[in-house]
mmCIF file of C-alpha atoms in Angstrom:
data_model
loop_
_atom_site.group_PDB
_atom_site.id
_atom_site.type_symbol
_atom_site.label_atom_id
_atom_site.label_comp_id
_atom_site.label_asym_id
_atom_site.label_seq_id
_atom_site.Cartn_x
_atom_site.Cartn_y
_atom_site.Cartn_z
ATOM 1 C CA MET A 388 79.248 76.591 41.871
ATOM 2 C CA SER A 389 78.843 74.860 37.583
ATOM 3 C CA LEU A 390 75.053 75.477 35.994
ATOM 4 C CA ARG A 391 74.100 72.819 35.725
ATOM 5 C CA VAL A 392 74.530 71.471 39.467
ATOM 6 C CA ILE A 393 72.752 74.695 40.430
ATOM 7 C CA THR A 394 70.096 72.750 37.228
ATOM 8 C CA ASN A 395 68.960 69.676 38.675
ATOM 9 C CA ILE A 396 69.711 71.198 42.788
ATOM 10 C CA LEU A 397 66.301 73.892 41.077
ATOM 11 C CA SER A 398 64.630 71.359 38.502
ATOM 12 C CA SER A 399 62.636 70.122 41.298
ATOM 13 C CA PHE A 400 61.762 73.003 42.536
ATOM 14 C CA LEU A 401 60.698 74.686 39.487
ATOM 15 C CA LEU A 402 58.672 72.395 38.359
ATOM 16 C CA LEU A 403 56.431 73.751 41.245
ATOM 17 C CA LEU A 404 56.118 76.376 40.167
ATOM 18 C CA SER A 405 55.581 76.873 36.050
ATOM 19 C CA GLY A 406 53.335 74.643 34.224
ATOM 20 C CA HIS A 407 53.839 71.571 31.940
ATOM 21 C CA SER A 408 53.833 72.314 28.407
ATOM 22 C CA ASN A 409 50.496 71.931 27.568
ATOM 23 C CA GLY A 410 50.117 75.300 29.384
ATOM 24 C CA ASN A 411 48.808 73.502 32.726
ATOM 25 C CA SER A 412 49.468 74.305 35.912
ATOM 26 C CA LEU A 413 51.680 72.989 39.539
ATOM 27 C CA ALA A 414 51.271 74.872 42.280
ATOM 28 C CA LEU A 415 54.083 77.103 43.596
ATOM 29 C CA HIS A 416 55.606 75.498 46.798
ATOM 30 C CA GLY A 417 54.104 76.352 49.996
ATOM 31 C CA ASP A 418 50.820 77.504 48.022
ATOM 32 C CA LYS A 419 47.996 77.075 49.017
ATOM 33 C CA THR A 420 44.290 77.642 48.204
ATOM 34 C CA LEU A 421 43.024 80.953 47.825
ATOM 35 C CA GLU A 422 40.396 81.110 51.117
ATOM 36 C CA LYS A 423 39.152 84.796 52.167
ATOM 37 C CA ALA A 424 41.276 84.722 55.624
ATOM 38 C CA ASP A 425 44.482 84.676 53.593
ATOM 39 C CA ILE A 426 43.557 87.596 51.828
ATOM 40 C CA LYS A 427 44.083 90.839 52.830
ATOM 41 C CA VAL A 428 41.810 93.572 51.729
ATOM 42 C CA VAL A 429 42.684 96.172 49.314
ATOM 43 C CA SER A 430 41.182 98.923 47.163
ATOM 44 C CA LYS A 431 43.216 98.422 43.478
ATOM 45 C CA PRO A 432 45.709 96.724 42.668
ATOM 46 C CA GLN A 433 48.412 99.692 43.237
ATOM 47 C CA ASP A 434 48.081 99.639 46.060
ATOM 48 C CA ILE A 435 50.022 95.943 45.533
ATOM 49 C CA LYS A 436 52.771 99.067 45.855
ATOM 50 C CA THR A 437 52.417 99.214 49.471
ATOM 51 C CA LEU A 438 52.786 95.345 50.676
ATOM 52 C CA ILE A 439 55.837 94.423 48.030
ATOM 53 C CA LYS A 440 57.944 96.971 50.467
ATOM 54 C CA ALA A 441 56.496 95.325 53.466
ATOM 55 C CA ALA A 442 57.890 92.533 52.293
ATOM 56 C CA ILE A 443 60.718 93.352 51.757
ATOM 57 C CA ASP A 444 60.941 95.543 54.649
ATOM 58 C CA ASP A 445 60.683 93.020 56.979
ATOM 59 C CA SER A 446 61.970 89.787 55.967
ATOM 60 C CA LEU A 447 64.126 88.159 57.764
ATOM 61 C CA GLN A 448 66.726 87.096 54.838
ATOM 62 C CA PRO A 449 68.807 89.835 53.392
ATOM 63 C CA PHE A 450 67.654 91.267 49.857
ATOM 64 C CA SER A 451 69.853 93.344 47.414
ATOM 65 C CA GLY A 452 67.929 94.846 44.114
ATOM 66 C CA ASN A 453 66.120 96.598 42.381
ATOM 67 C CA VAL A 454 62.151 95.931 41.993
ATOM 68 C CA ILE A 455 59.763 97.508 39.057
ATOM 69 C CA LEU A 456 56.172 97.364 39.533
ATOM 70 C CA LEU A 457 54.016 98.704 36.080
ATOM 71 C CA GLU A 458 50.583 98.952 35.764
ATOM 72 C CA ASN A 459 49.575 99.785 32.235
ATOM 73 C CA GLY A 460 53.610 99.912 31.327
ATOM 74 C CA VAL A 461 53.712 103.383 34.357
ATOM 75 C CA PRO A 462 55.802 102.688 37.159
ATOM 76 C CA LEU A 463 53.699 101.955 40.661
ATOM 77 C CA LEU A 464 56.319 101.089 42.530
ATOM 78 C CA GLU A 465 60.757 101.538 41.700
ATOM 79 C CA LEU A 466 62.324 100.781 44.378
ATOM 80 C CA GLN A 467 65.874 99.950 44.630
ATOM 81 C CA LYS A 468 67.851 98.173 48.090
ATOM 82 C CA GLY A 469 71.587 98.116 49.577
ATOM 83 C CA VAL A 470 74.902 99.144 49.874
ATOM 84 C CA GLY A 471 76.104 100.915 46.049
ATOM 85 C CA ILE A 472 72.636 99.537 44.296
ATOM 86 C CA ASN A 473 70.620 102.796 43.044
ATOM 87 C CA GLU A 474 67.979 102.659 39.728
ATOM 88 C CA ALA A 475 70.291 102.785 37.268
ATOM 89 C CA SER A 476 72.188 99.098 38.469
ATOM 90 C CA SER A 477 72.370 96.871 36.624
ATOM 91 C CA PHE A 478 71.981 92.745 37.567
ATOM 92 C CA VAL A 479 72.877 89.234 35.303
ATOM 93 C CA MET A 480 69.190 87.942 34.809
ATOM 94 C CA ALA A 481 70.263 84.423 35.800
ATOM 95 C CA SER A 482 66.495 82.770 33.466
ATOM 96 C CA LEU A 483 64.866 85.652 32.939
ATOM 97 C CA SER A 484 67.288 85.778 30.012
ATOM 98 C CA LYS A 485 65.147 82.546 28.278
ATOM 99 C CA GLN A 486 62.131 85.705 27.745
ATOM 100 C CA ILE A 487 64.425 87.721 25.480
ATOM 101 C CA THR A 488 65.868 84.178 24.108
ATOM 102 C CA ALA A 489 62.159 82.786 23.185
ATOM 103 C CA THR A 490 61.308 85.942 22.676
ATOM 104 C CA LEU A 491 64.456 86.151 19.091
ATOM 105 C CA ILE A 492 64.138 82.005 18.261
ATOM 106 C CA LEU A 493 59.960 83.791 18.016
ATOM 107 C CA GLN A 494 61.592 86.503 15.381
ATOM 108 C CA ALA A 495 62.804 83.931 13.758
ATOM 109 C CA VAL A 496 59.946 81.806 12.959
ATOM 110 C CA ASP A 497 57.914 84.643 12.531
ATOM 111 C CA ALA A 498 60.773 85.640 9.496
ATOM 112 C CA GLY A 499 60.771 82.258 7.907
ATOM 113 C CA LYS A 500 63.896 81.522 9.088
ATOM 114 C CA LEU A 501 62.658 78.688 11.622
ATOM 115 C CA ASP A 502 59.496 76.001 11.587
ATOM 116 C CA LEU A 503 58.809 75.171 15.232
ATOM 117 C CA HIS A 504 58.512 71.516 14.022
ATOM 118 C CA ARG A 505 61.462 70.616 12.651
ATOM 119 C CA SER A 506 64.540 68.959 13.231
ATOM 120 C CA LEU A 507 66.931 69.937 15.832
ATOM 121 C CA ASN A 508 70.023 68.886 13.935
ATOM 122 C CA SER A 509 68.481 69.642 10.588
ATOM 123 C CA TYR A 510 69.785 73.489 11.389
ATOM 124 C CA LEU A 511 72.179 73.538 13.066
ATOM 125 C CA PHE A 512 74.110 70.285 10.805
ATOM 126 C CA ASP A 513 74.543 70.224 6.550
ATOM 127 C CA ASP A 514 74.086 66.385 6.285
ATOM 128 C CA VAL A 515 71.911 66.074 8.058
ATOM 129 C CA THR A 516 71.374 61.322 8.909
ATOM 130 C CA ARG A 517 68.214 60.449 8.737
ATOM 131 C CA ASP A 518 68.271 56.959 9.363
ATOM 132 C CA LYS A 519 69.354 56.013 12.896
ATOM 133 C CA ASN A 520 70.282 52.732 12.820
ATOM 134 C CA LYS A 521 72.842 52.310 9.906
ATOM 135 C CA ARG A 522 76.130 53.317 9.874
ATOM 136 C CA GLN A 523 77.398 56.008 7.399
ATOM 137 C CA ASP A 524 80.880 57.809 5.949
ATOM 138 C CA GLY A 525 81.852 60.002 9.054
ATOM 139 C CA ILE A 526 78.391 58.882 11.314
ATOM 140 C CA GLU A 527 79.325 56.358 14.333
ATOM 141 C CA THR A 528 76.739 54.567 16.395
ATOM 142 C CA ASN A 529 76.244 52.832 19.650
ATOM 143 C CA SER A 530 73.248 52.072 21.440
ATOM 144 C CA ASP A 531 72.093 53.555 25.335
ATOM 145 C CA GLN A 532 70.897 50.804 28.307
ATOM 146 C CA SER A 533 67.485 50.588 25.700
ATOM 147 C CA GLY A 534 69.454 48.894 22.783
ATOM 148 C CA SER A 535 67.570 52.149 20.673
ATOM 149 C CA SER A 536 70.521 53.395 18.292
ATOM 150 C CA PHE A 537 71.510 56.790 18.299
ATOM 151 C CA ILE A 538 74.075 58.784 16.348
ATOM 152 C CA LEU A 539 77.629 60.115 18.653
ATOM 153 C CA ASN A 540 78.380 63.042 17.282
ATOM 154 C CA ARG A 541 73.761 64.358 16.195
ATOM 155 C CA TYR A 542 71.535 65.348 18.797
ATOM 156 C CA ASP A 543 68.071 62.922 18.642
ATOM 157 C CA ASP A 544 66.441 63.585 15.565
ATOM 158 C CA ARG A 545 63.260 64.136 16.512
ATOM 159 C CA ILE A 546 64.166 66.648 18.928
ATOM 160 C CA THR A 547 62.353 69.794 17.364
ATOM 161 C CA ILE A 548 62.877 73.754 18.482
ATOM 162 C CA HIS A 549 59.146 73.955 20.372
ATOM 163 C CA HIS A 550 60.223 70.916 21.881
ATOM 164 C CA LEU A 551 63.606 72.945 23.166
ATOM 165 C CA LEU A 552 61.908 75.685 24.345
ATOM 166 C CA SER A 553 59.759 73.700 26.708
ATOM 167 C CA HIS A 554 61.573 72.343 28.055
ATOM 168 C CA THR A 555 60.845 68.887 26.318
ATOM 169 C CA SER A 556 63.363 68.018 24.365
ATOM 170 C CA GLY A 557 65.369 65.321 26.694
ATOM 171 C CA VAL A 558 68.869 67.146 25.041
ATOM 172 C CA ASP A 559 71.658 65.603 26.903
ATOM 173 C CA GLU A 560 75.714 66.844 25.304
ATOM 174 C CA LEU A 561 76.505 65.104 22.154
ATOM 175 C CA GLY A 562 77.773 61.925 22.455
ATOM 176 C CA LYS A 563 75.549 60.950 25.300
ATOM 177 C CA PRO A 564 71.718 59.331 24.410
ATOM 178 C CA ASN A 565 68.996 61.758 24.699
ATOM 179 C CA ARG A 566 67.221 61.471 28.187
ATOM 180 C CA PHE A 567 63.572 60.347 27.200
ATOM 181 C CA GLU A 568 62.030 60.397 24.388
ATOM 182 C CA PRO A 569 61.046 63.796 23.472
ATOM 183 C CA GLY A 570 57.709 65.571 24.295
ATOM 184 C CA SER A 571 56.445 62.671 26.749
ATOM 185 C CA GLN A 572 57.694 64.782 29.699
ATOM 186 C CA PHE A 573 59.270 67.985 31.015
ATOM 187 C CA GLU A 574 62.439 68.200 32.709
ATOM 188 C CA TYR A 575 64.016 71.977 32.357
ATOM 189 C CA SER A 576 67.217 72.119 30.679
ATOM 190 C CA ASN A 577 69.608 74.840 30.509
ATOM 191 C CA PHE A 578 71.524 73.501 28.029
ATOM 192 C CA GLY A 579 68.235 73.515 25.389
ATOM 193 C CA TYR A 580 68.659 77.738 25.652
ATOM 194 C CA THR A 581 72.339 77.187 25.078
ATOM 195 C CA LEU A 582 71.542 75.192 21.522
ATOM 196 C CA LEU A 583 68.205 77.846 20.405
ATOM 197 C CA GLY A 584 71.708 80.085 21.048
ATOM 198 C CA GLN A 585 73.958 78.785 18.840
ATOM 199 C CA LEU A 586 70.703 78.204 16.284
ATOM 200 C CA LEU A 587 70.354 81.089 16.339
ATOM 201 C CA GLU A 588 73.620 82.062 15.129
ATOM 202 C CA LYS A 589 73.251 79.445 12.828
ATOM 203 C CA VAL A 590 70.153 81.018 10.611
ATOM 204 C CA ASN A 591 71.183 85.076 11.458
ATOM 205 C CA GLN A 592 74.160 84.656 10.497
ATOM 206 C CA GLN A 593 75.569 86.971 14.249
ATOM 207 C CA SER A 594 76.694 86.463 17.215
ATOM 208 C CA PHE A 595 73.801 85.935 20.254
ATOM 209 C CA THR A 596 75.387 89.227 21.695
ATOM 210 C CA GLN A 597 76.192 90.688 18.157
ATOM 211 C CA GLN A 598 71.979 90.567 18.354
ATOM 212 C CA ILE A 599 70.484 91.153 21.636
ATOM 213 C CA ALA A 600 72.509 94.124 20.530
ATOM 214 C CA GLN A 601 70.283 94.921 18.047
ATOM 215 C CA PHE A 602 67.624 94.048 19.663
ATOM 216 C CA SER A 603 68.619 96.750 21.894
ATOM 217 C CA GLN A 604 68.905 99.146 20.555
ATOM 218 C CA LEU A 605 66.332 98.534 17.510
ATOM 219 C CA ASN A 606 64.085 98.755 20.357
ATOM 220 C CA GLN A 607 65.375 101.060 22.854
ATOM 221 C CA ILE A 608 64.964 98.894 25.327
ATOM 222 C CA ASN A 609 68.598 100.962 27.005
ATOM 223 C CA GLY A 610 70.479 98.642 29.847
ATOM 224 C CA LEU A 611 69.995 95.458 28.145
ATOM 225 C CA TYR A 612 73.260 93.823 27.298
ATOM 226 C CA ALA A 613 76.009 90.810 26.687
ATOM 227 C CA GLN A 614 78.764 90.535 27.542
ATOM 228 C CA VAL A 615 81.488 88.062 28.485
ATOM 229 C CA GLY A 616 84.265 87.477 31.276
ATOM 230 C CA SER A 617 84.208 87.834 35.195
ATOM 231 C CA ILE A 618 82.209 89.564 36.669
ATOM 232 C CA ASN A 619 85.193 91.761 38.053
ATOM 233 C CA SER A 620 85.510 92.595 34.246
ATOM 234 C CA ILE A 621 83.171 93.017 33.163
ATOM 235 C CA ARG A 622 82.320 95.538 35.319
ATOM 236 C CA GLN A 623 85.431 97.025 34.086
ATOM 237 C CA LYS A 624 83.325 98.006 30.750
ATOM 238 C CA MET A 625 80.219 98.075 32.717
ATOM 239 C CA THR A 626 80.346 100.250 35.697
ATOM 240 C CA SER A 627 76.596 99.687 36.268
ATOM 241 C CA LEU A 628 76.944 96.101 37.058
ATOM 242 C CA ALA A 629 76.553 95.199 40.640
ATOM 243 C CA VAL A 630 78.816 92.944 41.717
ATOM 244 C CA GLY A 631 77.193 90.004 43.017
ATOM 245 C CA LEU A 632 77.282 87.932 46.577
ATOM 246 C CA ASN A 633 77.590 84.944 47.540
ATOM 247 C CA GLU A 634 75.302 84.270 51.425
ATOM 248 C CA SER A 635 77.493 81.188 52.732
ATOM 249 C CA ASP A 636 78.922 81.713 56.475
ATOM 250 C CA ILE A 637 79.470 85.440 55.231
ATOM 251 C CA LEU A 638 77.827 87.409 52.487
ATOM 252 C CA ALA A 639 81.265 86.786 49.494
ATOM 253 C CA PRO A 640 81.842 87.894 46.515
ATOM 254 C CA SER A 641 80.674 85.545 43.022
ATOM 255 C CA ASN A 642 83.219 83.939 40.875
ATOM 256 C CA LEU A 643 80.301 83.600 38.121
ATOM 257 C CA VAL A 644 82.068 83.084 35.475
ATOM 258 C CA ILE A 645 79.749 84.061 31.804
ATOM 259 C CA ASP A 646 81.067 82.775 28.594
ATOM 260 C CA GLU A 647 78.956 82.272 25.455
ATOM 261 C CA SER A 648 76.659 78.922 26.295
ATOM 262 C CA LEU A 649 75.409 80.796 29.576
ATOM 263 C CA LEU A 650 73.902 83.993 27.787
ATOM 264 C CA PRO A 651 70.734 82.805 25.509
ATOM 265 C CA ALA A 652 70.390 80.465 29.029
ATOM 266 C CA GLY A 653 70.698 82.642 31.889
ATOM 267 C CA GLY A 654 73.729 85.143 31.928
ATOM 268 C CA LEU A 655 72.493 87.945 29.924
ATOM 269 C CA ILE A 656 72.599 91.670 31.844
ATOM 270 C CA ALA A 657 70.088 94.381 32.451
ATOM 271 C CA SER A 658 68.981 97.495 34.981
ATOM 272 C CA ALA A 659 65.079 96.662 36.386
ATOM 273 C CA ALA A 660 64.134 99.439 34.047
ATOM 274 C CA ALA A 661 64.948 97.345 31.253
ATOM 275 C CA PHE A 662 63.105 94.509 31.321
ATOM 276 C CA ALA A 663 60.019 95.899 32.762
ATOM 277 C CA LYS A 664 60.165 98.195 28.957
ATOM 278 C CA PHE A 665 61.010 94.604 27.344
ATOM 279 C CA GLN A 666 58.726 92.254 29.316
ATOM 280 C CA HIS A 667 55.516 95.195 29.093
ATOM 281 C CA GLN A 668 56.828 95.261 24.984
ATOM 282 C CA LEU A 669 56.297 91.813 24.758
ATOM 283 C CA HIS A 670 52.696 91.080 26.139
ATOM 284 C CA ALA A 671 51.605 94.147 24.247
ATOM 285 C CA GLY A 672 52.561 92.940 20.984
ATOM 286 C CA LYS A 673 55.041 95.075 20.583
ATOM 287 C CA PHE A 674 58.089 92.027 19.473
ATOM 288 C CA ILE A 675 56.210 88.736 17.395
ATOM 289 C CA SER A 676 53.134 87.870 16.053
ATOM 290 C CA PRO A 677 49.860 87.304 17.654
ATOM 291 C CA GLU A 678 50.140 84.240 16.117
ATOM 292 C CA SER A 679 53.774 83.070 18.078
ATOM 293 C CA TYR A 680 52.332 85.094 21.160
ATOM 294 C CA GLU A 681 49.796 82.551 21.481
ATOM 295 C CA LEU A 682 52.000 80.073 21.460
ATOM 296 C CA MET A 683 54.401 81.426 24.129
ATOM 297 C CA THR A 684 51.602 81.628 26.707
ATOM 298 C CA ARG A 685 50.385 78.429 25.374
ATOM 299 C CA SER A 686 53.259 76.222 25.535
ATOM 300 C CA CYS A 687 55.214 77.576 28.356
ATOM 301 C CA TYR A 688 58.008 78.874 25.271
ATOM 302 C CA GLY A 689 60.351 80.886 27.993
ATOM 303 C CA LEU A 690 57.525 81.783 31.344
ATOM 304 C CA ARG A 691 55.611 79.647 34.069
ATOM 305 C CA ILE A 692 51.940 79.442 34.027
ATOM 306 C CA ASN A 693 49.805 79.657 36.631
ATOM 307 C CA LYS A 694 45.819 80.019 36.078
ATOM 308 C CA GLU A 695 44.861 79.407 39.872
ATOM 309 C CA ASN A 696 41.960 80.880 40.335
ATOM 310 C CA GLY A 697 41.787 81.848 37.362
ATOM 311 C CA ILE A 698 44.080 85.128 38.052
ATOM 312 C CA ILE A 699 46.612 83.946 35.078
ATOM 313 C CA GLU A 700 49.996 84.703 35.412
ATOM 314 C CA TYR A 701 53.413 83.903 33.244
ATOM 315 C CA SER A 702 55.746 84.350 35.623
ATOM 316 C CA HIS A 703 59.486 83.260 35.836
ATOM 317 C CA THR A 704 62.250 83.150 38.267
ATOM 318 C CA GLY A 705 66.474 82.938 38.223
ATOM 319 C CA TYR A 706 69.611 82.247 40.202
ATOM 320 C CA LEU A 707 73.216 81.973 39.835
ATOM 321 C CA ALA A 708 76.101 82.521 41.762
ATOM 322 C CA GLY A 709 75.533 86.183 43.078
ATOM 323 C CA TYR A 710 72.831 86.394 41.257
ATOM 324 C CA MET A 711 68.295 86.119 41.387
ATOM 325 C CA SER A 712 65.553 87.142 40.206
ATOM 326 C CA MET A 713 62.261 86.871 39.663
ATOM 327 C CA SER A 714 59.488 88.736 37.165
ATOM 328 C CA LEU A 715 55.417 88.029 37.041
ATOM 329 C CA HIS A 716 53.178 89.389 34.416
ATOM 330 C CA TYR A 717 49.088 89.468 35.045
ATOM 331 C CA PRO A 718 47.551 89.866 31.419
ATOM 332 C CA GLU A 719 44.114 90.812 32.765
ATOM 333 C CA PHE A 720 45.349 93.508 34.507
ATOM 334 C CA ASN A 721 48.275 94.855 33.019
ATOM 335 C CA LEU A 722 50.221 94.595 35.952
ATOM 336 C CA ASP A 723 54.510 94.154 35.982
ATOM 337 C CA LEU A 724 56.840 92.387 38.436
ATOM 338 C CA VAL A 725 60.723 92.322 37.923
ATOM 339 C CA MET A 726 62.439 91.604 41.174
ATOM 340 C CA LEU A 727 66.512 91.710 39.614
ATOM 341 C CA GLU A 728 68.803 90.999 42.858
ATOM 342 C CA ASN A 729 72.773 91.019 43.169
ATOM 343 C CA LEU A 730 72.751 88.460 45.926
ATOM 344 C CA SER A 731 72.509 84.812 45.906
ATOM 345 C CA LEU A 732 70.932 82.961 49.009
ATOM 346 C CA ASN A 733 72.264 79.482 50.317
ATOM 347 C CA LEU A 734 71.031 76.243 48.861
ATOM 348 C CA ASN A 735 71.335 73.865 52.015
ATOM 349 C CA ASP A 736 67.437 75.770 52.286
ATOM 350 C CA LEU A 737 65.572 76.389 49.115
ATOM 351 C CA ASN A 738 62.813 77.298 50.423
ATOM 352 C CA ARG A 739 63.936 80.168 52.442
ATOM 353 C CA VAL A 740 65.368 80.938 49.253
ATOM 354 C CA PHE A 741 62.418 81.601 47.228
ATOM 355 C CA GLU A 742 60.944 82.714 50.335
ATOM 356 C CA LEU A 743 60.347 86.391 49.932
ATOM 357 C CA HIS A 744 59.920 86.014 46.140
ATOM 358 C CA THR A 745 56.995 82.956 47.158
ATOM 359 C CA GLN A 746 55.615 85.848 49.600
ATOM 360 C CA ILE A 747 55.103 88.952 46.991
ATOM 361 C CA ARG A 748 53.529 86.523 43.984
ATOM 362 C CA GLN A 749 50.884 85.616 47.440
ATOM 363 C CA ALA A 750 50.125 88.607 48.524
ATOM 364 C CA ILE A 751 49.703 89.700 44.197
ATOM 365 C CA ARG A 752 47.712 86.942 43.306
ATOM 366 C CA SER A 753 45.668 87.227 46.253
ATOM 367 C CA ASN A 754 45.132 91.032 46.094
ATOM 368 C CA LEU A 755 43.944 90.196 42.722
ATOM 369 C CA PHE A 756 41.465 87.560 43.173
ATOM 370 C CA LEU A 757 39.635 89.855 45.349
ATOM 371 C CA THR A 758 39.536 93.015 42.784
ATOM 372 C CA LYS A 759 38.980 90.434 40.119
ATOM 373 C CA GLN A 760 35.564 89.410 43.261
ATOM 374 C CA SER A 761 34.781 92.884 44.220
ATOM 375 C CA LEU A 762 34.396 93.573 40.179
ATOM 376 C CA SER A 763 32.240 90.860 39.426
ATOM 377 C CA LEU A 764 29.598 91.949 41.430
ATOM 378 C CA HIS A 765 29.408 95.473 41.467
ATOM 379 C CA PRO A 766 30.708 95.797 38.192
ATOM 380 C CA GLU A 767 30.720 99.311 36.545
#
């Protein structure tokens, strides 16, 4: 199944996970307002680990992968389950890759290489045409159904880096009109993050693969990689990579092939420990300036934002053939969860695909809500 098809299937579900580009959030599919009757009472955040283990052990659906829960950067839970899975196992992270791509973009912004509100075309092309209503040498124009003119070998000149990061660009492939006016609505776009990867290669004069290797080395994030090829060919170089399994009538090895275009949007590889370290350091302010971090967490750059019941959550989920993933960060409690799986459930039932993710999120959020309520009533 192609990445574009998976994107179309999952986009509506991801909207339910996410906030709009202005930072407001929508409820997770199946969530309801947390009532006291729904909340399992625990005394401390670290007791959440018991509920996470129980949710995985009692799940009716198969699970294979690694889970790490951190509090203040210290592991509270490190769980491995599945044939051949151990603490060193690595996984294709799917859309969690977008958090790393967004971080690299914001590092370029901090370095003065990029302006979030400058057009994509002005960076990708040397001879950008500002007047879309005129034909110039080597520039062909066409019209969409509304009669608006667009340039066949350019993207919509209104698209900015901000629009791509926040999934509000409406960008389509070259030769096609924009899907909507940039900034007017949210539409999850893997292709938008592919373009951000191309942009990074342009401004940093390095391949995206080289930039990931350099980022990993500089920040000592062992276990974060960018590799291209089939899963089998990558495993010949990286024996730690878990074989991805697709659920259909039987469990079958994934035929996923990672190419350069997939890397920035969903093709990066990491161990759970490596991504947990990245996530903790990102939210600890190690990678980008406070101004850029504020933009990332306000405008949904590579993140989804939920603020239900006063519990702030920065999250993302991922799905590719053979792999699923989820990351959660709760800034008020400095709590992180990373869940990487080498088994993708059948997309015929989206509720079932994300059922375990939903249960774990609800368990964490409800217990943090209770902890917060308790602290407000009985401050130390």
